[in-house]
Short mmCIF file of C-alpha atoms in Angstrom, two decimals:
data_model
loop_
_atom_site.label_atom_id
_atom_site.label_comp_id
_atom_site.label_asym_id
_atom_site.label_seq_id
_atom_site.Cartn_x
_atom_site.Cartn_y
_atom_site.Cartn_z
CA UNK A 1 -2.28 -61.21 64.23
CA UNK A 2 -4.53 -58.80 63.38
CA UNK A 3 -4.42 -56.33 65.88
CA UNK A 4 -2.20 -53.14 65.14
CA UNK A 5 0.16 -52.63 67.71
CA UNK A 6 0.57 -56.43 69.37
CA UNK A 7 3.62 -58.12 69.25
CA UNK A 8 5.17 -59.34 66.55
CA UNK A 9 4.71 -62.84 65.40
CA UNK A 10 6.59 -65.01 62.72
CA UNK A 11 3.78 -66.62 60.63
CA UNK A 12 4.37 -69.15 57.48
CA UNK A 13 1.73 -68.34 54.67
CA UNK A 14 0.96 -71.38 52.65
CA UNK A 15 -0.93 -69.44 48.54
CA UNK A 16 -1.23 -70.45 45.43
CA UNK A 17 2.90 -69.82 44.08
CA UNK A 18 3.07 -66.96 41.42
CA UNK A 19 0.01 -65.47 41.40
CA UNK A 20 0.10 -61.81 42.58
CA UNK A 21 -3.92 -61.50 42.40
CA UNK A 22 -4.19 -64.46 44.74
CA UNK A 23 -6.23 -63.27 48.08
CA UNK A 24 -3.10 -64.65 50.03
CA UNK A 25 -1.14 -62.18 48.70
CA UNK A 26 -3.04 -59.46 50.20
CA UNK A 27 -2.76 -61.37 53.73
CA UNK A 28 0.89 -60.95 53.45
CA UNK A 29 0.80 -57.72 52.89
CA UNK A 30 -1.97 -57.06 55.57
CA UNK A 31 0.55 -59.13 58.14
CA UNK A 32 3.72 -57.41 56.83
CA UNK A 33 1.94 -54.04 57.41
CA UNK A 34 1.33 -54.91 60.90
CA UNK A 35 4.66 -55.88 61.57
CA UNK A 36 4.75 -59.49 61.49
CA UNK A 37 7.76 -61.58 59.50
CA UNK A 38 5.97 -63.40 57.30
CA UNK A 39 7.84 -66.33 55.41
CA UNK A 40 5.94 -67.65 52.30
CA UNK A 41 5.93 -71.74 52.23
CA UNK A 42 4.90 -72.35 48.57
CA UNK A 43 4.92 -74.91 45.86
CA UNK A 44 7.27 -74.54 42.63
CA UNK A 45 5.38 -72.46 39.77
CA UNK A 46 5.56 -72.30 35.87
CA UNK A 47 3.72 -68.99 36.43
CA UNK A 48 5.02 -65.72 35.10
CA UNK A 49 3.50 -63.10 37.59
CA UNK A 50 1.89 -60.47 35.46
CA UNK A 51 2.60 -58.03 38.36
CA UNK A 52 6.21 -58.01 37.77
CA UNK A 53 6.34 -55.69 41.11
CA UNK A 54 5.34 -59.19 42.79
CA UNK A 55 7.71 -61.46 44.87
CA UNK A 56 9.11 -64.07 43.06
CA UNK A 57 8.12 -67.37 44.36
CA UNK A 58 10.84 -70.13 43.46
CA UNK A 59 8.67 -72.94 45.91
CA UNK A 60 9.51 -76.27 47.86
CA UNK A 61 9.23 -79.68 46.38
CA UNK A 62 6.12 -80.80 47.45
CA UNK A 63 6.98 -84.00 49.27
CA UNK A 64 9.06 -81.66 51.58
CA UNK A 65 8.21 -82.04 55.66
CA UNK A 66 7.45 -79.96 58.29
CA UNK A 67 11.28 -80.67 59.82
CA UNK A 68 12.23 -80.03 56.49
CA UNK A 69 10.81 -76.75 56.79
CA UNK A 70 11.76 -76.06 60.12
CA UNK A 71 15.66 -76.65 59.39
CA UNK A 72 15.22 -74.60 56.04
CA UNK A 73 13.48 -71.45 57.32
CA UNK A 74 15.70 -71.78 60.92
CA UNK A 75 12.24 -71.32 62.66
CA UNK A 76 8.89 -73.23 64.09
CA UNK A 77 6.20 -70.94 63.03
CA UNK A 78 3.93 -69.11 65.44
CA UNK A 79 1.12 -70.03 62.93
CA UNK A 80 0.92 -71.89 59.70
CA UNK A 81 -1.88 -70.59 57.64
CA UNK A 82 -2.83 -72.13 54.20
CA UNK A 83 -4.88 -70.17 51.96
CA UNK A 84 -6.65 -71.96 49.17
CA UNK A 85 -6.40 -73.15 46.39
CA UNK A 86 -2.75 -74.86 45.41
CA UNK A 87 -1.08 -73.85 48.62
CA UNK A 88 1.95 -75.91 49.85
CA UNK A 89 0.18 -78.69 53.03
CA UNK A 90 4.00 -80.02 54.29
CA UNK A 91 3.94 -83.58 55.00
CA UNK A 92 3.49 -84.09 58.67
CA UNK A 93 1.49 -81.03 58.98
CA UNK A 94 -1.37 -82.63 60.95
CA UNK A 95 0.65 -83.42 63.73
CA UNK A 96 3.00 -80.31 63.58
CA UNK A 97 3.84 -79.01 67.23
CA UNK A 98 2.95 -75.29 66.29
CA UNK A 99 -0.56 -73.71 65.36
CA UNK A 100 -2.25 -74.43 62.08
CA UNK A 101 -5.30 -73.22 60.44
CA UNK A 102 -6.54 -73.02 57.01
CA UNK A 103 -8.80 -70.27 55.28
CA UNK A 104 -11.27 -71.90 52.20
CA UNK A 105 -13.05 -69.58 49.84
CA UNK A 106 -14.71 -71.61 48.06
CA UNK A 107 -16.87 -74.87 49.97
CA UNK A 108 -20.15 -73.58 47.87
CA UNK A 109 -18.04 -74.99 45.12
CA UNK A 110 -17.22 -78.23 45.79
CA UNK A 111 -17.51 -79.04 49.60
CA UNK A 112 -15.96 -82.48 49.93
CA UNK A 113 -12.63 -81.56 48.40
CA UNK A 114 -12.97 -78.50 51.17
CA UNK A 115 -13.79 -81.06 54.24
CA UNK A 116 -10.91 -83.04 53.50
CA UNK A 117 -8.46 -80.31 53.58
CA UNK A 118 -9.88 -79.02 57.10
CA UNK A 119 -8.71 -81.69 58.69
CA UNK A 120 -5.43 -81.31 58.77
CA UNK A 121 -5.61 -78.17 60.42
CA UNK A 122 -6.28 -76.86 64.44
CA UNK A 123 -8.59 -73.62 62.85
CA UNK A 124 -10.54 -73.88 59.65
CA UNK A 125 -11.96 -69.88 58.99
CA UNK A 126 -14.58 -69.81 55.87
CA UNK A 127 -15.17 -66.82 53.50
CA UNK A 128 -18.99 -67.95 53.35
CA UNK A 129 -20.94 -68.08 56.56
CA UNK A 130 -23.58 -70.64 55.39
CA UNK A 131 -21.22 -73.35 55.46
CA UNK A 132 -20.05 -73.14 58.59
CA UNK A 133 -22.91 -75.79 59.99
CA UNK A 134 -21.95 -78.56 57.01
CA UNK A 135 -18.39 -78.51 58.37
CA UNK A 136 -19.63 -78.91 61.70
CA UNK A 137 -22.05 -81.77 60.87
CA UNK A 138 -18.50 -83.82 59.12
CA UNK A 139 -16.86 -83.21 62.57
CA UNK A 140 -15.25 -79.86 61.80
CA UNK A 141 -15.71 -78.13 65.46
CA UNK A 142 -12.96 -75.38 65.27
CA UNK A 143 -14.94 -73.31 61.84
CA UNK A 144 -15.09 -69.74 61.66
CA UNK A 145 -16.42 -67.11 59.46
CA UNK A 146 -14.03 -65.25 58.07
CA UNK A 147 -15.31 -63.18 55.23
CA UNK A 148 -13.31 -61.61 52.65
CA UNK A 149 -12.73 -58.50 51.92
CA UNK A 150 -10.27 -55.35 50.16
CA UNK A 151 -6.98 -53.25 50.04
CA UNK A 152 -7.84 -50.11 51.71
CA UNK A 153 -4.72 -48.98 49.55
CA UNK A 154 -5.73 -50.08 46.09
CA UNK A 155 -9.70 -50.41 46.10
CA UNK A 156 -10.84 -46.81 47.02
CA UNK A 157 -12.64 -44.09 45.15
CA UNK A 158 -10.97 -42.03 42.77
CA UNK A 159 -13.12 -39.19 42.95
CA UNK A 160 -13.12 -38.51 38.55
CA UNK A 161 -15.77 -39.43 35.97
CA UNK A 162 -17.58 -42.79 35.69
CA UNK A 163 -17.83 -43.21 32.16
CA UNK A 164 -19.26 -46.74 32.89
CA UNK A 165 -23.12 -47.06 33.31
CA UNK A 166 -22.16 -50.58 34.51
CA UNK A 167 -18.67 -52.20 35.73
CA UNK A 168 -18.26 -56.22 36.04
CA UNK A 169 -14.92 -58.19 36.29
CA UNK A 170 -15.70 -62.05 36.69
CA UNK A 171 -15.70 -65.17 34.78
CA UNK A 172 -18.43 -65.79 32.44
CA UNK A 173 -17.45 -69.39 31.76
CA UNK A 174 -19.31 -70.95 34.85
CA UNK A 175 -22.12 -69.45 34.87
CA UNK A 176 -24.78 -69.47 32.35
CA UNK A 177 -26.99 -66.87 34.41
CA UNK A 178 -24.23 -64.58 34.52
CA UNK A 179 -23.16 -64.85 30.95
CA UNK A 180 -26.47 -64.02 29.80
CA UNK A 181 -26.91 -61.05 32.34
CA UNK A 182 -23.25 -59.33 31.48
CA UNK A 183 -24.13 -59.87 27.45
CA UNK A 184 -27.74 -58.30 28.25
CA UNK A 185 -26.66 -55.32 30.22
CA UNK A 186 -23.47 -54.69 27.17
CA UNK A 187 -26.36 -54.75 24.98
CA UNK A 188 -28.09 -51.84 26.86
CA UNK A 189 -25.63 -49.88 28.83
CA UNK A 190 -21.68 -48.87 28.57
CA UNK A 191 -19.93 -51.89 30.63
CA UNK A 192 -16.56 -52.38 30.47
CA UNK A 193 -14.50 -54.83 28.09
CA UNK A 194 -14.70 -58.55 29.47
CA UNK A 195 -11.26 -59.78 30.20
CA UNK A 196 -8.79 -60.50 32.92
CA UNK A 197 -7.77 -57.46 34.64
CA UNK A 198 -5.00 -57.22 37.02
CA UNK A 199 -5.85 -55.88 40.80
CA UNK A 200 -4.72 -52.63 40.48
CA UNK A 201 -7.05 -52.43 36.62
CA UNK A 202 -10.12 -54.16 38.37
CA UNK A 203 -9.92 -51.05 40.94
CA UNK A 204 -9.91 -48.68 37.95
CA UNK A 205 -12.72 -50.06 36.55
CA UNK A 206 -14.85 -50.21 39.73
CA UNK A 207 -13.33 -46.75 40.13
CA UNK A 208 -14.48 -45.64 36.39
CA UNK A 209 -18.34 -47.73 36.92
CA UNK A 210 -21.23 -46.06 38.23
CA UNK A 211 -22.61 -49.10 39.12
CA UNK A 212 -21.27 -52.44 39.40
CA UNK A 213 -23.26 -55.64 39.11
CA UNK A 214 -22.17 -58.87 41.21
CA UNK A 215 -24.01 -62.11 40.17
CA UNK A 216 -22.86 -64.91 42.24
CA UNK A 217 -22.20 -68.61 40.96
CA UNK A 218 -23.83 -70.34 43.95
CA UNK A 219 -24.83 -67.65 46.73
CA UNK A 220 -21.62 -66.81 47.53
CA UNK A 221 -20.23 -63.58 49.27
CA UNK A 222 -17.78 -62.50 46.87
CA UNK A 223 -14.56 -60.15 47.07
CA UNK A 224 -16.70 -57.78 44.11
CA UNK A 225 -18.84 -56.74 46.93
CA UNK A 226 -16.83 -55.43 49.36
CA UNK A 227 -14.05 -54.06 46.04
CA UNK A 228 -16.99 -52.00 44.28
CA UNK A 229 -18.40 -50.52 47.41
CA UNK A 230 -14.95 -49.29 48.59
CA UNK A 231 -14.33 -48.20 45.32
CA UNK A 232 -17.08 -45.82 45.39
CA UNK A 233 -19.63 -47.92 42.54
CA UNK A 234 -23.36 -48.24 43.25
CA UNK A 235 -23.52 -52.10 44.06
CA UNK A 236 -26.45 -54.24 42.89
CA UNK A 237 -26.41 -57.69 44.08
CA UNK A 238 -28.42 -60.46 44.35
CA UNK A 239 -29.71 -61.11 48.10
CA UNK A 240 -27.83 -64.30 48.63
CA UNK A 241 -28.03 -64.00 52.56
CA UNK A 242 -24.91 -65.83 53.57
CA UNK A 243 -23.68 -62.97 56.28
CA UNK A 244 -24.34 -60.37 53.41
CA UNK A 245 -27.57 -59.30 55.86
CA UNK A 246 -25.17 -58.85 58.80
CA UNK A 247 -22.27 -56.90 57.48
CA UNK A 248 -24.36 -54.81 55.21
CA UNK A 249 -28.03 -53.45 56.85
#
C-alpha cells in the first residue's frame, strides 16, 4: 500500500466516525494520495466534525456482517484495516476470506482491552515498539511496529516569527506530571493558550513555538514528536526509549 507507484488496491478503513483529527483520517488521505480507492466502513456518529471540509460519515449499524458489507460496498476488500479507537469490527470479521489487520495506538494505556482486539485480525502493527514482546507473550505472533507519524502537507515550517518561547497541545487531565509541568513553564515563559486545537491550528502553533515540550503519559512515542520537529520547533522530550533511540540518533 504504501509504495508510490504500485498498483492500485481497494482497501476498507475501519476510524473512529466523525472525527476529522482522528489519525485514520490521515491514512485515508495518505492511501487516496497514492492512488488506492479507499471505502470508509464506520459506525453511526452524533459527532459534528469541526472540520466542516471533512467527509461526512453517516456509518453502518453495528451488528452489520462482513456479507453485509460485501453486498453493500459491491466489493471483498484487498485489506481491511481498523484503526483504533471506536472503529467499526463487522461481525464475522475473524474469519473473513480477505486480509485483515489492525493498527493500536495506545496498548501503554490499557493493554488487555488492546490484546483482545488483536485477535481478530491476520496483522496487528503497534505505534509503540515496547509492546510488541507483551503481545507476543498472549500469543500475538503477526505484531509490528508501526510508529506514527505527520502530514508532510499540513505539519511543516512556516518560516515567520515564533512568538512562543514554548508550544504544547495535549491533555492535561491524565496526567498530573504534565499538568504541573505545562502550568510551571506558563508561569515562566510565553506558551500558548491550553485548549483543543484543530490539526491545521496545532500546526500553527508548533509553527509559531520555538520550542515545544512533549511529556508523555506512560513512555509513549507520541504524534507531538514527529508534528513539532516537522514543523520546525526545538523538541524537548523526555527519553522514553520505546524506538525514539532508533528513529531519532
Amino acid at each position: 500500500l504504501a509504495r508510490r507507484g504500485a498498483p492500485s488496491v481497494r482497501p476498507w478503513l475501519s476510524v473512529m466516525s466523525g472525527a476529522p483529527e482522528h489519525s485514520g483520517t490521515l491514512l485515508d488521505k495518505a492511501f487516496t494520495t497514492l492512488g488506492h480507492d479507499v471505502a470508509r466502513v464506520t459506525s453511526p456518529s452524533g459527532m459534528t466534525p469541526a472540520d466542516t471540509r471533512s467527509r461526512a460519515d453517516t456509518g453502518y449499524n453495528p451488528a452489520v456482517s462482513v456479507e453485509a458489507l460485501v453486498a453493500r460496498l459491491g466489493h471483498a476488500p484487498d485489506l481491511f484495516l481498523w484503526v483504533e479507537p471506536l472503529g467499526l469490527i463487522p461481525l464475522g470479521l475473524d474469519r473473513a476470506p480477505f486480509p485483515t489487520a489492525c493498527y493500536l495506538h495506545d496498548p501503554h494505556i490499557h493493554l488487555p482491552s488492546r490484546v483482545l482486539f488483536a485477535r481478530f485480525f491476520d496483522e496487528v502493527f503497534l505505534a509503540q515498539r515496547d509492546y510488541v514482546d507483551a503481545f507476543r507473550r498472549r500469543g500475538i505472533r503477526a505484531v509490528h511496529w508501526l510508529p506514527v507519524a505527520c502530514d508532510p502537507h499540513v505539519h511543516r515550517d512556516p518560516g515567520g516569527a515564533r512568538p512562543y518561547d514554548v508550544g504544547f497541545v495535549g491533555s492535561l487531565t491524565n496526567s498530573a506530571e504534565r499538568a504541573r509541568l505545562v502550568r510551571t513553564l506558563a508561569s515562566r515563559f510565553t506558551l500558548n493558550e491550553q485548549r483543543f486545537y484543530s490539526t491545521e491550528e496545532l500546526a500553527a502553533v508548533y509553527g509559531a513555538s520555538k520550542i515545544v515540550a512533549n511529556w508523555t503519559v506512560n513512555g509513549d512515542l507520541t504524534l507531538r514528536v514527529f508534528e513539532a520537529i516537522a514543523c520546525g520547533a526545538l523538541l524537548v522530550a523526555q527519553d522514553v526509549g520505546n524506538g525514539q533511540e532508533q528513529l531519532f540518533k
